[in-house]
mmCIF file of C-alpha atoms in Angstrom:
data_model
loop_
_atom_site.group_PDB
_atom_site.id
_atom_site.type_symbol
_atom_site.label_atom_id
_atom_site.label_comp_id
_atom_site.label_asym_id
_atom_site.label_seq_id
_atom_site.Cartn_x
_atom_site.Cartn_y
_atom_site.Cartn_z
ATOM 1 C CA MET A 1 77.858 147.021 36.991
ATOM 2 C CA LEU A 2 78.974 150.389 38.439
ATOM 3 C CA ILE A 3 76.745 151.851 41.118
ATOM 4 C CA HIS A 4 76.509 155.543 41.881
ATOM 5 C CA PRO A 5 78.233 155.929 45.252
ATOM 6 C CA MET A 6 75.641 158.286 46.577
ATOM 7 C CA PRO A 7 77.959 160.226 48.967
ATOM 8 C CA ASP A 8 76.747 162.426 51.668
ATOM 9 C CA PRO A 9 75.899 165.841 50.142
ATOM 10 C CA ILE A 10 77.503 167.401 53.181
ATOM 11 C CA ALA A 11 81.226 167.524 52.702
ATOM 12 C CA PHE A 12 81.933 168.279 56.452
ATOM 13 C CA SER A 13 80.512 170.070 59.499
ATOM 14 C CA ILE A 14 82.039 172.705 61.744
ATOM 15 C CA GLY A 15 79.806 172.783 64.790
ATOM 16 C CA PRO A 16 76.183 173.764 63.423
ATOM 17 C CA LEU A 17 77.605 174.690 60.241
ATOM 18 C CA GLN A 18 77.387 172.275 57.282
ATOM 19 C CA VAL A 19 79.356 172.632 54.242
ATOM 20 C CA HIS A 20 77.811 171.012 51.220
ATOM 21 C CA TRP A 21 79.744 169.559 48.335
ATOM 22 C CA TYR A 22 77.726 171.615 45.916
ATOM 23 C CA GLY A 23 78.676 174.790 47.563
ATOM 24 C CA LEU A 24 82.297 173.691 47.466
ATOM 25 C CA MET A 25 82.083 173.133 43.703
ATOM 26 C CA TYR A 26 80.798 176.722 43.164
ATOM 27 C CA LEU A 27 83.712 177.945 45.452
ATOM 28 C CA LEU A 28 86.100 176.102 43.300
ATOM 29 C CA ALA A 29 84.368 177.594 40.120
ATOM 30 C CA PHE A 30 84.832 181.172 41.444
ATOM 31 C CA ALA A 31 88.490 180.454 42.469
ATOM 32 C CA GLN A 32 89.378 179.112 38.966
ATOM 33 C CA PHE A 33 87.883 182.337 37.462
ATOM 34 C CA ILE A 34 90.345 184.399 39.317
ATOM 35 C CA ALA A 35 93.218 181.962 38.643
ATOM 36 C CA LEU A 36 92.552 181.805 34.856
ATOM 37 C CA GLY A 37 91.784 185.583 34.898
ATOM 38 C CA ARG A 38 95.211 186.248 36.126
ATOM 39 C CA LEU A 39 96.687 184.167 33.379
ATOM 40 C CA ARG A 40 94.449 185.805 30.796
ATOM 41 C CA ILE A 41 95.452 189.450 31.650
ATOM 42 C CA ARG A 42 99.141 188.372 31.020
ATOM 43 C CA GLN A 43 98.431 187.745 27.460
ATOM 44 C CA PRO A 44 99.712 190.600 25.420
ATOM 45 C CA HIS A 45 96.654 191.339 23.518
ATOM 46 C CA ILE A 46 94.571 191.333 26.753
ATOM 47 C CA ALA A 47 96.901 193.621 28.644
ATOM 48 C CA ALA A 48 97.053 195.978 25.716
ATOM 49 C CA VAL A 49 93.404 196.919 26.148
ATOM 50 C CA GLY A 50 93.866 197.656 29.805
ATOM 51 C CA TRP A 51 92.523 194.693 31.741
ATOM 52 C CA LYS A 52 93.975 194.552 35.255
ATOM 53 C CA LYS A 53 93.906 192.311 38.333
ATOM 54 C CA GLU A 54 91.582 194.721 40.181
ATOM 55 C CA ASP A 55 89.089 194.189 37.440
ATOM 56 C CA LEU A 56 88.797 190.518 38.208
ATOM 57 C CA ASP A 57 87.696 190.944 41.930
ATOM 58 C CA ASP A 58 85.122 193.529 41.005
ATOM 59 C CA MET A 59 83.713 191.376 38.215
ATOM 60 C CA LEU A 60 83.725 188.361 40.361
ATOM 61 C CA PHE A 61 81.268 190.067 42.822
ATOM 62 C CA TYR A 62 78.916 191.025 40.090
ATOM 63 C CA GLY A 63 79.369 187.642 38.384
ATOM 64 C CA VAL A 64 78.559 185.693 41.560
ATOM 65 C CA LEU A 65 75.241 187.679 41.880
ATOM 66 C CA GLY A 66 74.462 186.991 38.292
ATOM 67 C CA VAL A 67 75.241 183.236 38.351
ATOM 68 C CA VAL A 68 73.413 182.475 41.756
ATOM 69 C CA ILE A 69 70.213 184.737 41.097
ATOM 70 C CA GLY A 70 69.998 184.011 37.275
ATOM 71 C CA GLY A 71 70.868 180.289 37.703
ATOM 72 C CA ARG A 72 68.300 179.676 40.439
ATOM 73 C CA LEU A 73 65.514 181.911 38.672
ATOM 74 C CA GLY A 74 66.268 179.769 35.513
ATOM 75 C CA GLU A 75 65.902 176.524 37.297
ATOM 76 C CA ILE A 76 62.528 177.770 38.830
ATOM 77 C CA LEU A 77 61.161 179.366 35.532
ATOM 78 C CA PHE A 78 62.621 177.089 32.774
ATOM 79 C CA TYR A 79 62.644 173.776 34.319
ATOM 80 C CA ASN A 80 60.400 173.237 37.512
ATOM 81 C CA PRO A 81 57.892 176.128 37.887
ATOM 82 C CA SER A 82 54.970 173.946 39.157
ATOM 83 C CA TYR A 83 57.201 172.359 41.987
ATOM 84 C CA TYR A 84 58.827 175.554 43.142
ATOM 85 C CA PHE A 85 55.608 177.642 43.190
ATOM 86 C CA ALA A 86 53.980 174.470 45.149
ATOM 87 C CA ASN A 87 57.076 174.581 47.521
ATOM 88 C CA PRO A 88 58.167 178.266 47.776
ATOM 89 C CA ALA A 89 60.610 177.528 50.610
ATOM 90 C CA ASP A 90 62.713 175.434 48.238
ATOM 91 C CA MET A 91 63.272 178.455 45.981
ATOM 92 C CA ILE A 92 66.229 179.654 48.088
ATOM 93 C CA ALA A 93 67.553 176.070 48.984
ATOM 94 C CA VAL A 94 70.485 176.274 46.421
ATOM 95 C CA TRP A 95 72.545 173.864 48.599
ATOM 96 C CA LYS A 96 70.158 171.079 47.374
ATOM 97 C CA GLY A 97 71.314 171.773 43.816
ATOM 98 C CA GLY A 98 69.252 173.058 40.950
ATOM 99 C CA MET A 99 70.926 175.787 39.003
ATOM 100 C CA SER A 100 70.231 176.341 35.363
ATOM 101 C CA PHE A 101 73.215 177.221 33.224
ATOM 102 C CA HIS A 102 70.936 179.193 30.808
ATOM 103 C CA GLY A 103 69.532 181.283 33.537
ATOM 104 C CA GLY A 104 73.015 181.816 34.863
ATOM 105 C CA PHE A 105 74.158 182.917 31.527
ATOM 106 C CA LEU A 106 71.481 185.490 31.295
ATOM 107 C CA GLY A 107 72.184 186.591 34.910
ATOM 108 C CA VAL A 108 75.802 187.157 34.053
ATOM 109 C CA LEU A 109 75.019 189.104 30.977
ATOM 110 C CA ILE A 110 72.958 191.475 33.048
ATOM 111 C CA ALA A 111 75.576 191.734 35.847
ATOM 112 C CA MET A 112 78.310 192.378 33.389
ATOM 113 C CA TYR A 113 76.246 195.039 31.583
ATOM 114 C CA ILE A 114 75.788 196.779 34.891
ATOM 115 C CA TRP A 115 79.528 196.402 35.741
ATOM 116 C CA GLY A 116 80.471 197.732 32.312
ATOM 117 C CA ARG A 117 78.272 200.745 32.646
ATOM 118 C CA LYS A 118 80.081 201.562 35.929
ATOM 119 C CA ARG A 119 83.643 201.006 34.474
ATOM 120 C CA GLY A 120 83.019 202.279 31.050
ATOM 121 C CA ARG A 121 83.607 199.068 29.176
ATOM 122 C CA HIS A 122 81.673 197.651 26.245
ATOM 123 C CA LEU A 123 79.568 194.664 27.143
ATOM 124 C CA MET A 124 80.944 192.506 24.297
ATOM 125 C CA ASP A 125 84.560 193.282 25.411
ATOM 126 C CA ILE A 126 83.599 192.109 28.748
ATOM 127 C CA MET A 127 81.955 188.793 27.422
ATOM 128 C CA ASP A 128 85.005 188.177 25.229
ATOM 129 C CA PHE A 129 87.405 188.540 28.185
ATOM 130 C CA ILE A 130 85.440 186.273 30.540
ATOM 131 C CA ALA A 131 84.190 183.649 28.116
ATOM 132 C CA PRO A 132 87.316 181.247 28.214
ATOM 133 C CA MET A 133 87.075 181.274 32.083
ATOM 134 C CA VAL A 134 83.421 179.997 32.192
ATOM 135 C CA PRO A 135 83.697 176.299 30.963
ATOM 136 C CA LEU A 136 85.713 175.033 33.764
ATOM 137 C CA GLY A 137 83.398 176.651 36.314
ATOM 138 C CA TYR A 138 80.469 174.964 34.529
ATOM 139 C CA ALA A 139 82.477 171.523 34.690
ATOM 140 C CA ALA A 140 82.830 172.136 38.601
ATOM 141 C CA GLY A 141 79.109 172.695 38.842
ATOM 142 C CA ARG A 142 78.358 169.453 36.808
ATOM 143 C CA LEU A 143 80.667 167.448 39.206
ATOM 144 C CA GLY A 144 78.583 168.867 42.074
ATOM 145 C CA ASN A 145 75.520 167.609 40.237
ATOM 146 C CA PHE A 146 77.038 164.200 40.095
ATOM 147 C CA ILE A 147 78.007 164.086 43.770
ATOM 148 C CA ASN A 148 74.392 165.156 44.604
ATOM 149 C CA ALA A 149 73.150 162.218 42.375
ATOM 150 C CA GLU A 150 71.295 164.919 40.235
ATOM 151 C CA LEU A 151 70.479 164.814 36.485
ATOM 152 C CA PRO A 152 70.498 161.047 36.001
ATOM 153 C CA GLY A 153 71.173 159.724 32.473
ATOM 154 C CA ARG A 154 68.906 157.967 30.081
ATOM 155 C CA VAL A 155 68.839 154.159 30.263
ATOM 156 C CA ALA A 156 72.019 152.688 28.639
ATOM 157 C CA ASP A 157 72.970 149.287 27.321
ATOM 158 C CA ALA A 158 74.231 147.051 30.197
ATOM 159 C CA SER A 159 77.213 146.302 28.244
ATOM 160 C CA LEU A 160 78.479 149.885 28.360
ATOM 161 C CA PRO A 161 81.486 149.663 30.692
ATOM 162 C CA TRP A 162 80.673 152.867 32.491
ATOM 163 C CA ALA A 163 76.890 152.371 32.631
ATOM 164 C CA MET A 164 75.865 153.014 36.236
ATOM 165 C CA ILE A 165 72.868 152.331 38.393
ATOM 166 C CA TRP A 166 71.385 155.404 40.360
ATOM 167 C CA PRO A 167 69.918 153.880 43.405
ATOM 168 C CA ASN A 168 67.896 157.063 43.950
ATOM 169 C CA VAL A 169 66.122 156.368 40.675
ATOM 170 C CA ASP A 170 65.793 152.693 39.902
ATOM 171 C CA ASN A 171 67.853 149.711 39.187
ATOM 172 C CA LEU A 172 68.397 150.161 35.560
ATOM 173 C CA PRO A 173 71.910 150.969 34.016
ATOM 174 C CA ARG A 174 72.189 154.584 33.077
ATOM 175 C CA HIS A 175 74.524 156.942 31.431
ATOM 176 C CA PRO A 176 76.408 159.169 34.013
ATOM 177 C CA SER A 177 75.242 162.262 32.218
ATOM 178 C CA PRO A 178 76.658 164.863 34.435
ATOM 179 C CA ILE A 179 80.118 163.393 33.852
ATOM 180 C CA TYR A 180 79.562 163.614 30.094
ATOM 181 C CA GLN A 181 78.616 167.224 30.472
ATOM 182 C CA MET A 182 81.486 168.014 32.736
ATOM 183 C CA LEU A 183 83.928 166.610 30.203
ATOM 184 C CA VAL A 184 82.282 167.872 26.901
ATOM 185 C CA ASP A 185 80.456 170.872 27.714
ATOM 186 C CA GLY A 186 83.115 171.947 30.332
ATOM 187 C CA ILE A 187 86.564 170.682 29.912
ATOM 188 C CA LEU A 188 86.722 170.000 26.241
ATOM 189 C CA LEU A 189 85.015 173.366 25.586
ATOM 190 C CA PHE A 190 87.635 175.166 27.876
ATOM 191 C CA ILE A 191 90.424 173.610 25.883
ATOM 192 C CA VAL A 192 89.210 174.724 22.572
ATOM 193 C CA LEU A 193 88.043 178.243 23.549
ATOM 194 C CA TRP A 194 91.298 178.813 25.621
ATOM 195 C CA PHE A 195 93.355 178.199 22.527
ATOM 196 C CA PHE A 196 91.028 180.205 20.263
ATOM 197 C CA ALA A 197 91.143 183.141 22.566
ATOM 198 C CA ARG A 198 94.937 183.270 22.917
ATOM 199 C CA LYS A 199 95.299 185.407 19.855
ATOM 200 C CA PRO A 200 93.702 188.716 18.974
ATOM 201 C CA ARG A 201 90.151 188.285 17.718
ATOM 202 C CA PRO A 202 87.540 190.739 16.412
ATOM 203 C CA ARG A 203 85.136 192.065 19.163
ATOM 204 C CA MET A 204 82.434 189.561 19.760
ATOM 205 C CA ALA A 205 84.334 186.653 18.222
ATOM 206 C CA VAL A 206 85.302 184.830 21.538
ATOM 207 C CA ALA A 207 81.793 185.349 23.013
ATOM 208 C CA GLY A 208 80.277 184.165 19.881
ATOM 209 C CA MET A 209 82.475 180.990 19.752
ATOM 210 C CA PHE A 210 81.660 180.210 23.204
ATOM 211 C CA SER A 211 77.961 180.618 22.648
ATOM 212 C CA LEU A 212 78.142 178.526 19.530
ATOM 213 C CA LEU A 213 80.295 175.741 20.999
ATOM 214 C CA TYR A 214 78.312 175.566 24.298
ATOM 215 C CA GLY A 215 75.100 175.367 22.641
ATOM 216 C CA CYS A 216 76.138 172.654 20.224
ATOM 217 C CA ALA A 217 77.909 170.697 23.032
ATOM 218 C CA ARG A 218 74.945 170.882 25.385
ATOM 219 C CA PHE A 219 72.617 169.982 22.565
ATOM 220 C CA PHE A 220 74.575 166.726 22.015
ATOM 221 C CA THR A 221 75.126 165.734 25.560
ATOM 222 C CA GLU A 222 71.395 166.175 26.422
ATOM 223 C CA TYR A 223 70.777 163.052 24.384
ATOM 224 C CA PHE A 224 72.364 161.025 27.275
ATOM 225 C CA ARG A 225 70.459 162.887 29.993
ATOM 226 C CA THR A 226 66.998 162.138 31.322
ATOM 227 C CA PRO A 227 65.069 165.209 30.003
ATOM 228 C CA ASP A 228 63.373 167.506 32.553
ATOM 229 C CA TYR A 229 60.571 167.561 29.995
ATOM 230 C CA ASN A 230 60.202 167.340 26.145
ATOM 231 C CA VAL A 231 58.953 169.925 23.592
ATOM 232 C CA SER A 232 57.837 169.062 20.034
ATOM 233 C CA PHE A 233 58.190 171.242 16.913
ATOM 234 C CA GLY A 234 56.711 169.953 13.797
ATOM 235 C CA GLY A 235 56.893 166.405 14.809
ATOM 236 C CA ILE A 236 60.495 166.737 16.176
ATOM 237 C CA THR A 237 60.869 166.201 19.848
ATOM 238 C CA ILE A 238 63.728 167.617 21.744
ATOM 239 C CA SER A 239 64.438 168.151 25.504
ATOM 240 C CA ALA A 240 64.185 171.405 27.507
ATOM 241 C CA GLY A 241 67.936 171.689 27.619
ATOM 242 C CA GLN A 242 68.067 171.242 23.846
ATOM 243 C CA MET A 243 65.395 173.846 23.348
ATOM 244 C CA LEU A 244 67.318 176.414 25.460
ATOM 245 C CA SER A 245 70.492 175.601 23.744
ATOM 246 C CA VAL A 246 69.280 176.416 20.222
ATOM 247 C CA PRO A 247 69.007 180.241 21.014
ATOM 248 C CA MET A 248 72.599 180.094 22.089
ATOM 249 C CA ILE A 249 73.661 178.486 18.758
ATOM 250 C CA VAL A 250 71.815 181.102 16.819
ATOM 251 C CA LEU A 251 73.305 183.910 18.846
ATOM 252 C CA GLY A 252 76.859 182.434 18.441
ATOM 253 C CA ILE A 253 76.594 182.263 14.767
ATOM 254 C CA ALA A 254 75.199 185.753 14.631
ATOM 255 C CA LEU A 255 78.063 187.086 16.706
ATOM 256 C CA LEU A 256 80.622 185.478 14.784
ATOM 257 C CA ILE A 257 79.256 186.704 11.395
ATOM 258 C CA VAL A 258 79.116 190.132 12.624
ATOM 259 C CA ALA A 259 82.509 190.057 14.309
ATOM 260 C CA TYR A 260 84.350 188.771 11.193
ATOM 261 C CA LYS A 261 82.349 190.968 8.778
ATOM 262 C CA ARG A 262 83.535 194.021 10.768
ATOM 263 C CA ASN A 263 86.902 192.356 10.993
ATOM 264 C CA THR A 264 88.248 194.744 13.659
ATOM 265 C CA VAL A 265 90.235 193.685 16.624
ATOM 266 C CA THR A 266 89.058 195.055 19.986
ATOM 267 C CA SER A 267 90.752 198.413 20.990
ATOM 268 C CA PRO A 268 91.145 199.939 24.253
ATOM 269 C CA ALA A 269 87.926 201.248 25.763
#
């Protein structure tokens, strides 16, 4: 039986400065955004609408604020409001983990809207551009969750070769759900979306495909994760993560319908 290694959440220390693995994963996520962005602006249909290297650095600043502020607020409000309002000092302790993707998604939308107003770009053109760079950053975050021994999976059959005991939870074999979400919601989604976005698509199509695929992938992988809490609708019980993924699925379908109904490829802003 595999046992979670429970590594030290502190990767290394420099004097009084402690560098956490979770922070390193976010640094990796932002670095891959720049690296993939530089590849993306070389694609002919992206270069044709005026995207430049300078846009990446500017967007990253706004995006970091959107991810961190939105992700943390999402974790506080969507998942653990009672805990955080009882322990307000922990609201800013992001190095301990606890970032909501759905909150970060909303935060990035707001940040990109503000950046777009400043630069004269349509919000959906921005989201179409950055969508293929998001899944690998998400995957890095889920790896950080695993290192921190967060988001334990549901109890698994002991015969499952990769079932794992999480010593900080109990002695039962569990699914390594952060790894599932890293692989499916992150890496697999990146591969599909990157190839989809390599060709010119109507405005909103790439963003819509991301929203649809992420919502579906997250809804699926949530079946293997211990839910933060459950919600019931008409006798059907789903987890909080699944509930928050449903609007993304609906949004993705709506964006794709509108995009292909208009059937016009993005033109320069």
